[in-house]
Coordinates of N, CA, C and O in Angstrom, one line a residue:
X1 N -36.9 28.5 5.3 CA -36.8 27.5 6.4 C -37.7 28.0 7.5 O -37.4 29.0 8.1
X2 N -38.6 27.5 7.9 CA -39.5 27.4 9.2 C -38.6 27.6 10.6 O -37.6 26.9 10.7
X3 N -39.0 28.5 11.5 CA -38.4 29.0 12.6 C -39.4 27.6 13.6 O -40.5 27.1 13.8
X4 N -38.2 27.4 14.1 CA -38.5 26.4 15.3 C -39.1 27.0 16.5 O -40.1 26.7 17.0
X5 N -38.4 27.9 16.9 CA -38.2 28.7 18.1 C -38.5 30.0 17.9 O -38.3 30.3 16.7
X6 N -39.0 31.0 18.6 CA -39.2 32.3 18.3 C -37.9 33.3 18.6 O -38.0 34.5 18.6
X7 N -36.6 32.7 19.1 CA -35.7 33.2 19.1 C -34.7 32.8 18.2 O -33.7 33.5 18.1
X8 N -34.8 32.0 17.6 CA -34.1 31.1 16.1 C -33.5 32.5 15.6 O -34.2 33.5 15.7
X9 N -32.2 32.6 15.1 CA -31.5 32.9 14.5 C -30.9 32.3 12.8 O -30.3 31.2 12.5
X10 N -31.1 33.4 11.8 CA -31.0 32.8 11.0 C -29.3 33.0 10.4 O -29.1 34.1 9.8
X11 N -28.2 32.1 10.5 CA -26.9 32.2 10.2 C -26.5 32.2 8.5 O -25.4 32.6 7.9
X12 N -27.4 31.7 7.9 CA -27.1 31.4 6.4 C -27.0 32.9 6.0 O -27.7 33.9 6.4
X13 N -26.0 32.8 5.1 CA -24.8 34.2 4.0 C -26.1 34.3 3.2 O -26.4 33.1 2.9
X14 N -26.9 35.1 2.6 CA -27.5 35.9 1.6 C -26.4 36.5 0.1 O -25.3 36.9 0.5
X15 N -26.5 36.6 -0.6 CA -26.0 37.4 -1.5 C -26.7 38.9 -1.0 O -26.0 39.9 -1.1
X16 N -27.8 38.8 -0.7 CA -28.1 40.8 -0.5 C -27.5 40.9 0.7 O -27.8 42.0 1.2
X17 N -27.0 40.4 1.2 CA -26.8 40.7 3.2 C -25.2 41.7 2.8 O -24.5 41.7 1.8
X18 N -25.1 42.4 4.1 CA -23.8 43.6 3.8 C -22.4 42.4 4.5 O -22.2 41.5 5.4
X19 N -21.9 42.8 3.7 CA -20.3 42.1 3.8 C -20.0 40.8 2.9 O -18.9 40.3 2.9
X20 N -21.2 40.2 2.0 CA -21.3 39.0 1.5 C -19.8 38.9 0.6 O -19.2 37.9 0.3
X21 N -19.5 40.3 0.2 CA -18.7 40.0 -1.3 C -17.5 40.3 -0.4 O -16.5 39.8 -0.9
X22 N -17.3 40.8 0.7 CA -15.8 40.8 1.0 C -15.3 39.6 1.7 O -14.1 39.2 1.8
X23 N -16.8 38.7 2.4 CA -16.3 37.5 2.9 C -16.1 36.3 1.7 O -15.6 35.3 2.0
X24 N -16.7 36.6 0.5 CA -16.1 35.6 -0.7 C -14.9 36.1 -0.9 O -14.3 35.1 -1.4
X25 N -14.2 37.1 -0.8 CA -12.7 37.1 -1.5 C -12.0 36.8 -0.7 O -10.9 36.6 -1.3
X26 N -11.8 36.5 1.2 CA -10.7 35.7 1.7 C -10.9 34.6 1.8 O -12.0 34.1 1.6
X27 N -9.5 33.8 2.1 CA -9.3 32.7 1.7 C -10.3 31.7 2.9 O -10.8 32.0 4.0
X28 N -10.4 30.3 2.0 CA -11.3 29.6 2.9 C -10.4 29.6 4.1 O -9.2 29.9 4.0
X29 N -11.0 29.2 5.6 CA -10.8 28.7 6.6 C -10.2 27.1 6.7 O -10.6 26.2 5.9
X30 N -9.4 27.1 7.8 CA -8.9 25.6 7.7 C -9.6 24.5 8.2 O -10.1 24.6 9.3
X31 N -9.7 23.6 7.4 CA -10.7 22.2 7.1 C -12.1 22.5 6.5 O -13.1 21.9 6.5
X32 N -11.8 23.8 6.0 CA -13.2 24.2 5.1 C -13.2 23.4 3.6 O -14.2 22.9 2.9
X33 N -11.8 23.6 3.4 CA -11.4 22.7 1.8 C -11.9 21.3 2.3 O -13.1 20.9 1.9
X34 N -11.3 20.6 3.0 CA -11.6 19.2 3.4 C -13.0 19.0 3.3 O -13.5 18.2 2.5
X35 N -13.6 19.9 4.1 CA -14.7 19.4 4.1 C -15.7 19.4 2.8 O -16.6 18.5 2.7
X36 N -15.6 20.2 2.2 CA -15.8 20.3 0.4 C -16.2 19.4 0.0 O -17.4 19.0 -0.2
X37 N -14.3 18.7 0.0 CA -14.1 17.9 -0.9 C -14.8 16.4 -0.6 O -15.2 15.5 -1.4
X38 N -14.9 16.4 0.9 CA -15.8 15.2 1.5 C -17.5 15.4 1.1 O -18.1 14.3 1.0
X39 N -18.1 16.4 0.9 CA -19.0 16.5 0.1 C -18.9 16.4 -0.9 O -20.0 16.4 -1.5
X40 N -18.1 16.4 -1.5 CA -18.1 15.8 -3.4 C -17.9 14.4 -3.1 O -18.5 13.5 -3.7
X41 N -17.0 14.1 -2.2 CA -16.6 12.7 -2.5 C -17.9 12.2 -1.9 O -18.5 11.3 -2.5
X42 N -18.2 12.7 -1.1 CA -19.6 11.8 -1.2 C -20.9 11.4 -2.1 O -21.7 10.5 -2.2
X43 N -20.5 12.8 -2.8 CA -21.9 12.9 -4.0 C -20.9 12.1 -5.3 O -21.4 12.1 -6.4
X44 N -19.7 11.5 -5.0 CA -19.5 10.8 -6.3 C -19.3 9.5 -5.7 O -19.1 8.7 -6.6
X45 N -19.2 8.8 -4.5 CA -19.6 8.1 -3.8 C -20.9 7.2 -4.5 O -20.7 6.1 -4.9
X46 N -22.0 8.0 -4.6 CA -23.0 7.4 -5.5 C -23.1 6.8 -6.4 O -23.5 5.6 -6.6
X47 N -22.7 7.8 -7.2 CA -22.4 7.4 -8.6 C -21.0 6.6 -8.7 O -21.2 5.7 -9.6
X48 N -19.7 6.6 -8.1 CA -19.7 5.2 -7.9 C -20.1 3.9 -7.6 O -19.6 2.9 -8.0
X49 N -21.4 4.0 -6.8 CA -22.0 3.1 -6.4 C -22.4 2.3 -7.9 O -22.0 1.3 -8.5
X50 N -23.1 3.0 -8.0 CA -23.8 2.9 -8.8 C -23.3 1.7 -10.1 O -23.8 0.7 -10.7
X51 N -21.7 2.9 -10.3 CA -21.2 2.2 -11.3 C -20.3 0.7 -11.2 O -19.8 -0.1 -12.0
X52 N -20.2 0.7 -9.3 CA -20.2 -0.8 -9.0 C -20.9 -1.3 -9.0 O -20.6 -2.2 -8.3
X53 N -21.9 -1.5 -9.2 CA -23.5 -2.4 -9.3 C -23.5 -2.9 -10.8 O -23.4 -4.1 -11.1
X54 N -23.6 -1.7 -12.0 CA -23.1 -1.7 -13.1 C -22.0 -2.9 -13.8 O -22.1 -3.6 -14.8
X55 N -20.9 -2.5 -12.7 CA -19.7 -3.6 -12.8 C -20.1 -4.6 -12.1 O -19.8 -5.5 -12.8
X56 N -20.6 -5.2 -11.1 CA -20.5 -6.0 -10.8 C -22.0 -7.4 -11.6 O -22.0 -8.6 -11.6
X57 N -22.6 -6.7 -12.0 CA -23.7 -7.5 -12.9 C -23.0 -7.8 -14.2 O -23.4 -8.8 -14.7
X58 N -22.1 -7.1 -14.8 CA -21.1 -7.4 -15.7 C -20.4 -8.8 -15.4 O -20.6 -9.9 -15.9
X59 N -19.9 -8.5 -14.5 CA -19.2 -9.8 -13.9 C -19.6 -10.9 -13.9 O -19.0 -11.9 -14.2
X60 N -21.0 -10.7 -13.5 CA -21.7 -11.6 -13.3 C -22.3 -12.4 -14.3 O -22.4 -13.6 -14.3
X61 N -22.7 -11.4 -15.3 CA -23.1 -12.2 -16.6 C -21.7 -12.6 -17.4 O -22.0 -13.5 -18.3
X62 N -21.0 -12.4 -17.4 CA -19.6 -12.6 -17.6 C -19.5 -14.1 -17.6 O -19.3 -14.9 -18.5
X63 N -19.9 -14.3 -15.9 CA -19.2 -15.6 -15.6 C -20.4 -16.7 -15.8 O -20.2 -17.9 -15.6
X64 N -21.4 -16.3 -16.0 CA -22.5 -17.1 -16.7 C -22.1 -17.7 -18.1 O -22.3 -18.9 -18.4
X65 N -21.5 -16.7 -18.7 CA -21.7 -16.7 -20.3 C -20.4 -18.2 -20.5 O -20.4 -19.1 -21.3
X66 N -19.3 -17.6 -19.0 CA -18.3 -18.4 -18.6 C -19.2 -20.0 -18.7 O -19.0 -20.7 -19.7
X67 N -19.7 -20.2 -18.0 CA -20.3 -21.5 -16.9 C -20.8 -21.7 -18.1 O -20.2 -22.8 -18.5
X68 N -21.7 -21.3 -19.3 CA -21.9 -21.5 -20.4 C -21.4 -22.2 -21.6 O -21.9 -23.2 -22.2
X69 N -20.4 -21.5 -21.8 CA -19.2 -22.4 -22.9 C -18.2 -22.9 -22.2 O -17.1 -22.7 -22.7
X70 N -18.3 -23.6 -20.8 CA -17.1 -24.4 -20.2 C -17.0 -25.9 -21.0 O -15.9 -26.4 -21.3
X71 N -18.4 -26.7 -21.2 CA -18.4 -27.6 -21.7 C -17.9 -27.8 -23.1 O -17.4 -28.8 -23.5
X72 N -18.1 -26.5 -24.1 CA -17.0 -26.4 -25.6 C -15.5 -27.2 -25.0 O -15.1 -28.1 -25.8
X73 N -14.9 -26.9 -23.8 CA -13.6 -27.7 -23.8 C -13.7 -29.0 -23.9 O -13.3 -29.7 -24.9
X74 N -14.3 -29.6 -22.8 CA -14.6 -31.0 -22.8 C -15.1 -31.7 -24.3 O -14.6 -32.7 -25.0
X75 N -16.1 -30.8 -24.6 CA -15.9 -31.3 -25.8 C -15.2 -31.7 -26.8 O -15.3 -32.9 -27.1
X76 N -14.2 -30.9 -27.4 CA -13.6 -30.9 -28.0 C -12.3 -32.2 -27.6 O -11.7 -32.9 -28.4
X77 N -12.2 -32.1 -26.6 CA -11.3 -33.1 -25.7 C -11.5 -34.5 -26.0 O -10.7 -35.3 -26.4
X78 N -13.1 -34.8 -25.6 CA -13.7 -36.1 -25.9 C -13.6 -36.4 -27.0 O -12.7 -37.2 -27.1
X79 N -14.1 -36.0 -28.3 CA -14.3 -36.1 -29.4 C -12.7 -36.4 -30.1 O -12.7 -37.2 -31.1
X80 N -11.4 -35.8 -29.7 CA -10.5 -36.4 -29.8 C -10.2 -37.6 -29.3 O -9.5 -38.5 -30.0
X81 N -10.7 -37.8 -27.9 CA -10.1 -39.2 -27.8 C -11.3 -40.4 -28.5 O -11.0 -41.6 -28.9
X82 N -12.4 -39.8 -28.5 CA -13.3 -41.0 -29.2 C -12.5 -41.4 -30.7 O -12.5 -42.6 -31.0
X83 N -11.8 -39.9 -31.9 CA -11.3 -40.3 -32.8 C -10.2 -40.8 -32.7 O -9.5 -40.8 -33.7
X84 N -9.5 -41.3 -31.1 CA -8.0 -41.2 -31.3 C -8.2 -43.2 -30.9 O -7.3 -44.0 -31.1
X85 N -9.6 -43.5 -30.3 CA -10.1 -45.1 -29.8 C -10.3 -45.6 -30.5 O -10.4 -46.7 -30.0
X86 N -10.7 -45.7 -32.1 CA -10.6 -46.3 -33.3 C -12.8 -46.3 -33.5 O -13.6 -45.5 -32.9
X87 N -13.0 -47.7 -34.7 CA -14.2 -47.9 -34.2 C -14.0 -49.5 -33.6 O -14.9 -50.4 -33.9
X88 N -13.2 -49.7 -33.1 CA -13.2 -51.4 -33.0 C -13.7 -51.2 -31.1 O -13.5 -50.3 -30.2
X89 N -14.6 -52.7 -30.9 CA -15.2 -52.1 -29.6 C -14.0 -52.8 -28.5 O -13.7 -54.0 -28.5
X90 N -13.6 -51.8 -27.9 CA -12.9 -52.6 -26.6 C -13.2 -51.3 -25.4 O -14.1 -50.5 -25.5
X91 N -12.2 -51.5 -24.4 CA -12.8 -51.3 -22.9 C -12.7 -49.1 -23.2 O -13.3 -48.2 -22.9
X92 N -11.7 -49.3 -23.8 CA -11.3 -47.7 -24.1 C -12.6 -46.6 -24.7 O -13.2 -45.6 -24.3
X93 N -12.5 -47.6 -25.8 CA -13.8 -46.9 -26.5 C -14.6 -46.7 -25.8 O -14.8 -45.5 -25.6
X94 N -15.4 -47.5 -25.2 CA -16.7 -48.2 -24.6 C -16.8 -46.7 -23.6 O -17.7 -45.8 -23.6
X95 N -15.9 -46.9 -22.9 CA -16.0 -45.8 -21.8 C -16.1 -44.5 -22.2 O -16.7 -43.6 -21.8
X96 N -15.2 -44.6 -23.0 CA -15.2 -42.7 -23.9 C -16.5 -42.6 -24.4 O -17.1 -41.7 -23.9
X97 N -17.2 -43.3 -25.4 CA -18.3 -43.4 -25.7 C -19.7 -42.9 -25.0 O -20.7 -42.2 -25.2
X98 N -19.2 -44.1 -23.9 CA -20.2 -43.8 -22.9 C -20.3 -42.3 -22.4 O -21.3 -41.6 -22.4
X99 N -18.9 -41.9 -21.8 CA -18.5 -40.5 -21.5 C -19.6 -39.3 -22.2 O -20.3 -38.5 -21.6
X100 N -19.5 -39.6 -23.6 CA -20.2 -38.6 -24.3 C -21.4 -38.7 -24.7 O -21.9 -38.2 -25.7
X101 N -22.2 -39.6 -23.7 CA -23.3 -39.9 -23.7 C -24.0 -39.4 -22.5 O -25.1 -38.8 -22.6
X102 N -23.3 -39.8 -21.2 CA -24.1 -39.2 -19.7 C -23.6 -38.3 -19.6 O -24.4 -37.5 -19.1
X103 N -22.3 -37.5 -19.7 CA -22.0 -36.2 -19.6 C -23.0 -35.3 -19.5 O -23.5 -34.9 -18.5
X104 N -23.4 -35.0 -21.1 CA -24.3 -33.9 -21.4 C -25.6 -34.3 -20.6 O -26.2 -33.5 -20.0
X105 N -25.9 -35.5 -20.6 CA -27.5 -35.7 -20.4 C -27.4 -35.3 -19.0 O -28.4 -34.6 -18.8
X106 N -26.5 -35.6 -17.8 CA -26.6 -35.2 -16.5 C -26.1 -33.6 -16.6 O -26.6 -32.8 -15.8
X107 N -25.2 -33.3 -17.4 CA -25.2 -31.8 -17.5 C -26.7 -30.9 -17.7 O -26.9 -29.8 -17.2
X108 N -27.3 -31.4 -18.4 CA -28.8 -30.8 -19.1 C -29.8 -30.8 -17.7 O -30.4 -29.8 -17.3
X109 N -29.7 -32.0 -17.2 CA -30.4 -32.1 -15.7 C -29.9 -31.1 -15.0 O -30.5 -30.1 -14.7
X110 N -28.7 -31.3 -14.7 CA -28.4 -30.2 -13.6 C -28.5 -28.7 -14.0 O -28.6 -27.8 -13.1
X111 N -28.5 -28.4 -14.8 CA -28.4 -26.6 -15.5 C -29.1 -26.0 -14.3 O -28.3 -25.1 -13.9
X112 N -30.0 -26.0 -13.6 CA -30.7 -25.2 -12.7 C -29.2 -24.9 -11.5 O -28.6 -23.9 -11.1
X113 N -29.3 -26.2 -11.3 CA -28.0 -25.7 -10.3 C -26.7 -25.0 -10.8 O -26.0 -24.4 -10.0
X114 N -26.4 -25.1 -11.8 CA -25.0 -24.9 -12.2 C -25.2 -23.3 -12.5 O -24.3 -22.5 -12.2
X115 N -26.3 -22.8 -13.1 CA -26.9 -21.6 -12.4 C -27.5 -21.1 -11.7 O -27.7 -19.9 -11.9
X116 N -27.9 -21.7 -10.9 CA -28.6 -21.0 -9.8 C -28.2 -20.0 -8.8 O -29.0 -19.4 -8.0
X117 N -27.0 -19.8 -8.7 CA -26.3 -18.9 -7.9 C -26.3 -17.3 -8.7 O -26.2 -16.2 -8.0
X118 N -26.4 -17.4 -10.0 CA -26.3 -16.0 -10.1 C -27.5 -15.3 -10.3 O -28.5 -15.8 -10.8
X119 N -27.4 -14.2 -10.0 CA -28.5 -12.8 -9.7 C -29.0 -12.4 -11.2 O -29.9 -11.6 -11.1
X120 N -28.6 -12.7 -12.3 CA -28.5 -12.2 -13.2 C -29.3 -13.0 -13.9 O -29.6 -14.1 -13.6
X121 N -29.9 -12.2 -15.2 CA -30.9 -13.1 -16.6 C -30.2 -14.3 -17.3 O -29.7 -14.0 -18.5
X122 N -30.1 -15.0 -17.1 CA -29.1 -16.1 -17.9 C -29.7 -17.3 -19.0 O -29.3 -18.4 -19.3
X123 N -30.9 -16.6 -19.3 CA -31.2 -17.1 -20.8 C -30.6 -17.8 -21.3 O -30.3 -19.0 -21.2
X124 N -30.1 -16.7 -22.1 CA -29.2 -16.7 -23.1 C -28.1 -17.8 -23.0 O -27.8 -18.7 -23.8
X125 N -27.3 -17.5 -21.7 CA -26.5 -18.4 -21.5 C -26.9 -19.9 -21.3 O -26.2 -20.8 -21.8
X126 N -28.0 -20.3 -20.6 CA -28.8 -21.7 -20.4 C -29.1 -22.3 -21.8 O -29.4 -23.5 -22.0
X127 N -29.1 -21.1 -23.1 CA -29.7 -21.8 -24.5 C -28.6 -22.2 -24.9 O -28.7 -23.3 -25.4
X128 N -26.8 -21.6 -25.0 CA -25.6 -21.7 -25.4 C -25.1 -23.1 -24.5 O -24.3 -23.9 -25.0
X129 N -25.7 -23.2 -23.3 CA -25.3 -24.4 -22.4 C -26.0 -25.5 -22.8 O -25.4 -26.6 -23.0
X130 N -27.7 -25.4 -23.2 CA -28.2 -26.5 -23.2 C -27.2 -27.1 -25.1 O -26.7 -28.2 -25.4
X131 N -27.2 -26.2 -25.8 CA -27.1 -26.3 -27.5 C -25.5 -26.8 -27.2 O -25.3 -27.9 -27.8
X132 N -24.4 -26.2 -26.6 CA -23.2 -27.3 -26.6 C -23.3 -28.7 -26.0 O -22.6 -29.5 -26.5
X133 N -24.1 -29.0 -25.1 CA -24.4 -30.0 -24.7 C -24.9 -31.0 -25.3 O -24.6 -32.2 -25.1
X134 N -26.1 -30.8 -26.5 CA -26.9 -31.3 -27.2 C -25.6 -31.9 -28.7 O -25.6 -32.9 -29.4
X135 N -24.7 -30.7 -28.5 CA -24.0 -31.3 -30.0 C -22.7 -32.4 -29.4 O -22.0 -33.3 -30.0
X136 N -22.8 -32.1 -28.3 CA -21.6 -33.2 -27.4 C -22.3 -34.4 -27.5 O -21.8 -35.3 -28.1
X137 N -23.4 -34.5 -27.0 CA -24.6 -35.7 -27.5 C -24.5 -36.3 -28.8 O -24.1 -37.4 -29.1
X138 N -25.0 -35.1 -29.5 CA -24.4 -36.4 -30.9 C -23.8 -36.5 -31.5 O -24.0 -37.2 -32.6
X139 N -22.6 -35.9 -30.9 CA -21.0 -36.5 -31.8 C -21.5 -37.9 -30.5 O -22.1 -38.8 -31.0
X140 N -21.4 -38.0 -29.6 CA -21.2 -39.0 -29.5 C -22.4 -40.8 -29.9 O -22.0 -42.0 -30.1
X141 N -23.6 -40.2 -30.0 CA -24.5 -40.7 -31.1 C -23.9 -41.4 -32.4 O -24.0 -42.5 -32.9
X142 N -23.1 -40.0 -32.7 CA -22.4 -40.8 -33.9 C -21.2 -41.4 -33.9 O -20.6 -41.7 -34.9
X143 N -20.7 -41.9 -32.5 CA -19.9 -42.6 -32.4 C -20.1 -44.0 -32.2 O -19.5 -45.0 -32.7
X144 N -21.3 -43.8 -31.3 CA -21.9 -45.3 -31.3 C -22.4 -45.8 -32.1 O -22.5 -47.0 -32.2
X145 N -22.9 -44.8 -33.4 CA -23.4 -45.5 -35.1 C -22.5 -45.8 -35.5 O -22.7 -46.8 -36.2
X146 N -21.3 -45.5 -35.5 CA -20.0 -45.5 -36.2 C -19.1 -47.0 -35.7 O -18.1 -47.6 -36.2
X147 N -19.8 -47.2 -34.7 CA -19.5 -48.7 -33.7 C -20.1 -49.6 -33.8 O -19.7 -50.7 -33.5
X148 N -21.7 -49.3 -34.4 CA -22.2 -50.3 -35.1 C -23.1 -50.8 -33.7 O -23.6 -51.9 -33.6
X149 N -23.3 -49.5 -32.7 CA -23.8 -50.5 -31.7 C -25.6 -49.6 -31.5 O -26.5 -50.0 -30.8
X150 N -25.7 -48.3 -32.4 CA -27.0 -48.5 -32.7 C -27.4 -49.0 -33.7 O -26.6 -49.5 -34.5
X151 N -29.1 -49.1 -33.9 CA -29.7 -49.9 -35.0 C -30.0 -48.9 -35.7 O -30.9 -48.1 -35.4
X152 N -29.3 -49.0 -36.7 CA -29.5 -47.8 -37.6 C -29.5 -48.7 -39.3 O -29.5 -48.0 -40.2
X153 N -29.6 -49.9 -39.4 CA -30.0 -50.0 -40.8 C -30.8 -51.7 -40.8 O -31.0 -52.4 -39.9
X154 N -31.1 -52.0 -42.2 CA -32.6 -52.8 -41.4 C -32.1 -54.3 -41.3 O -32.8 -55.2 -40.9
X155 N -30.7 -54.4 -41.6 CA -29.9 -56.0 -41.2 C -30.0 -56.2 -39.1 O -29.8 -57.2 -38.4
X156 N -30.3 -54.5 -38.8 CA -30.7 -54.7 -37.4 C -31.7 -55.3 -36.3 O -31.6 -55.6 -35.1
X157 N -33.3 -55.4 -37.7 CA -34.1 -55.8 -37.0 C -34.2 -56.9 -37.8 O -35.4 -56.9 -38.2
X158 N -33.6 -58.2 -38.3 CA -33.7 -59.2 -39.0 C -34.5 -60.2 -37.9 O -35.1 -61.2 -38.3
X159 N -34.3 -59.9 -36.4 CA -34.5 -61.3 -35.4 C -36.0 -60.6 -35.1 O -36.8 -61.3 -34.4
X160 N -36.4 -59.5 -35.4 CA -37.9 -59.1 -35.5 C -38.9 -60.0 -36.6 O -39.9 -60.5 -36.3
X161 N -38.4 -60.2 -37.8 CA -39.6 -60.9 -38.8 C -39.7 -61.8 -38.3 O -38.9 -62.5 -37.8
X162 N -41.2 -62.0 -38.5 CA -41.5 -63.4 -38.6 C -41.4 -64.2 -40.2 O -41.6 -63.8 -41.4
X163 N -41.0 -65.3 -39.7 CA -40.6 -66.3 -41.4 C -42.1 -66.8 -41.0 O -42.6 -66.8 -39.9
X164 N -42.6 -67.0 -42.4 CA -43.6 -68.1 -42.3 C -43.4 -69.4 -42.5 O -42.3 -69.6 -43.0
X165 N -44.0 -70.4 -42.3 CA -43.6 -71.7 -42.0 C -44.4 -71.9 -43.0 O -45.5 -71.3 -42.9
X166 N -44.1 -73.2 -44.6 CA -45.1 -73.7 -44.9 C -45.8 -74.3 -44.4 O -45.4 -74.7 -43.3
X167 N -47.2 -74.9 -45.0 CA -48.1 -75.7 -44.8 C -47.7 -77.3 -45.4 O -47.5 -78.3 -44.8
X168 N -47.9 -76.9 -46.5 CA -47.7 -78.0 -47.5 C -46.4 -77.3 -48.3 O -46.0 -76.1 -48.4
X169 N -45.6 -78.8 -48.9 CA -44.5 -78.5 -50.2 C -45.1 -79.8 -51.2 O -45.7 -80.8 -50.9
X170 N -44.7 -79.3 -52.8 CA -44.6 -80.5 -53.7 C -43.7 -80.0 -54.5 O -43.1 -78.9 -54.8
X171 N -43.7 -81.3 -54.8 CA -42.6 -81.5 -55.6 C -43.0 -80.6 -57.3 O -42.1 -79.9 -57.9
X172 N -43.9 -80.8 -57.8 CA -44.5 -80.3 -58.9 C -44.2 -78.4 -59.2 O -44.6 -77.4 -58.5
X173 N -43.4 -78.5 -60.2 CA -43.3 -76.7 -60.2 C -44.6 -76.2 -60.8 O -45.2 -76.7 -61.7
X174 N -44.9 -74.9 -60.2 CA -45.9 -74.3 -60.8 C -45.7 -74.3 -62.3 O -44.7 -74.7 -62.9
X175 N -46.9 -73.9 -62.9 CA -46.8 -73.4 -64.2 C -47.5 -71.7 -64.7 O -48.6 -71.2 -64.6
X176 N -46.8 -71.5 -65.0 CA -47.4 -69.9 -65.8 C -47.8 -69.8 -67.1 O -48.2 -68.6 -67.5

């Protein structure tokens, strides 16, 4: 240690200095222990830190993974009442239907916000959010096929052909 002063005194205990071994065998002085132990608790202070930082990014992805599979319930929910509304169209259906149609799609829109609060990598969780979303989508897809209210077979586009109109008719049948 560098002397500040040219009269600096150096107080630190040596192991070669005379008396060193008889002043280790009495007992510490009072609030010597205390103060110790306030230096350990400080140096584990850290390392607590530490391991609340640890814990709390846990948490955090935790409640991502949460915010993630919250829409699995609704699902599940919907999809019962869509099979519990028949396929016949009235006001019940119509709505449940609909339900499982703008749900996801305004859910998919919003994902930025619905995570945007946490500090944490949330990949993973945004691909589990967008993928229940997407299958809430087409169960309900297939409810509206199932309703007969998409065009899904070709008696759908009949008001698309054009008929042709004859020119001429006779009466005379061809011959072959």
């Amino acid at each position: 240690m560098p002397r500040k002063f040219a009269s600096s005194i150096d107080l630190t205990l040596k192991e070669h200095h005379e008396g060193y071994h008889m002043l280790t065998k009495i007992p510490a002085s009072v609030g010597y222990s205390n103060l110790v132990a306030a230096e350990r608790k400080r140096g584990a202070t850290a390392t607590q830190h530490t391991q609340n930082s640890t814990a709390l990014a846990a948490k955090k992805q935790a409640k991502a993974m949460a915010l993630a599979t919250k829409p699995g319930q609704q699902v599940m929910m919907n999809a019962f009442m869509m099979y519990m509304s028949g396929k016949n169209l009235n006001i019940f259906s119509i709505s449940t239907t609909a339900t499982s149609i703008l749900t996801p799609v305004t859910s998919i829109f919003k994902m930025e916000s619905t995570f945007g609060s946490l500090d944490v990598d949330t990949t993973i969780p945004k691909l589990i959010f967008v993928a229940i979303n997407l299958a809430w989508l087409l169960i309900g897809m297939y409810k509206m096929s199932s309703m007969r209210l998409l065009p899904t077979s070709s008696s759908d586009f009949t008001d698309s052909i054009v008929w042709k109109d004859m020119m001429e008719t006779t009466s005379i049948p061809p011959v072959f």
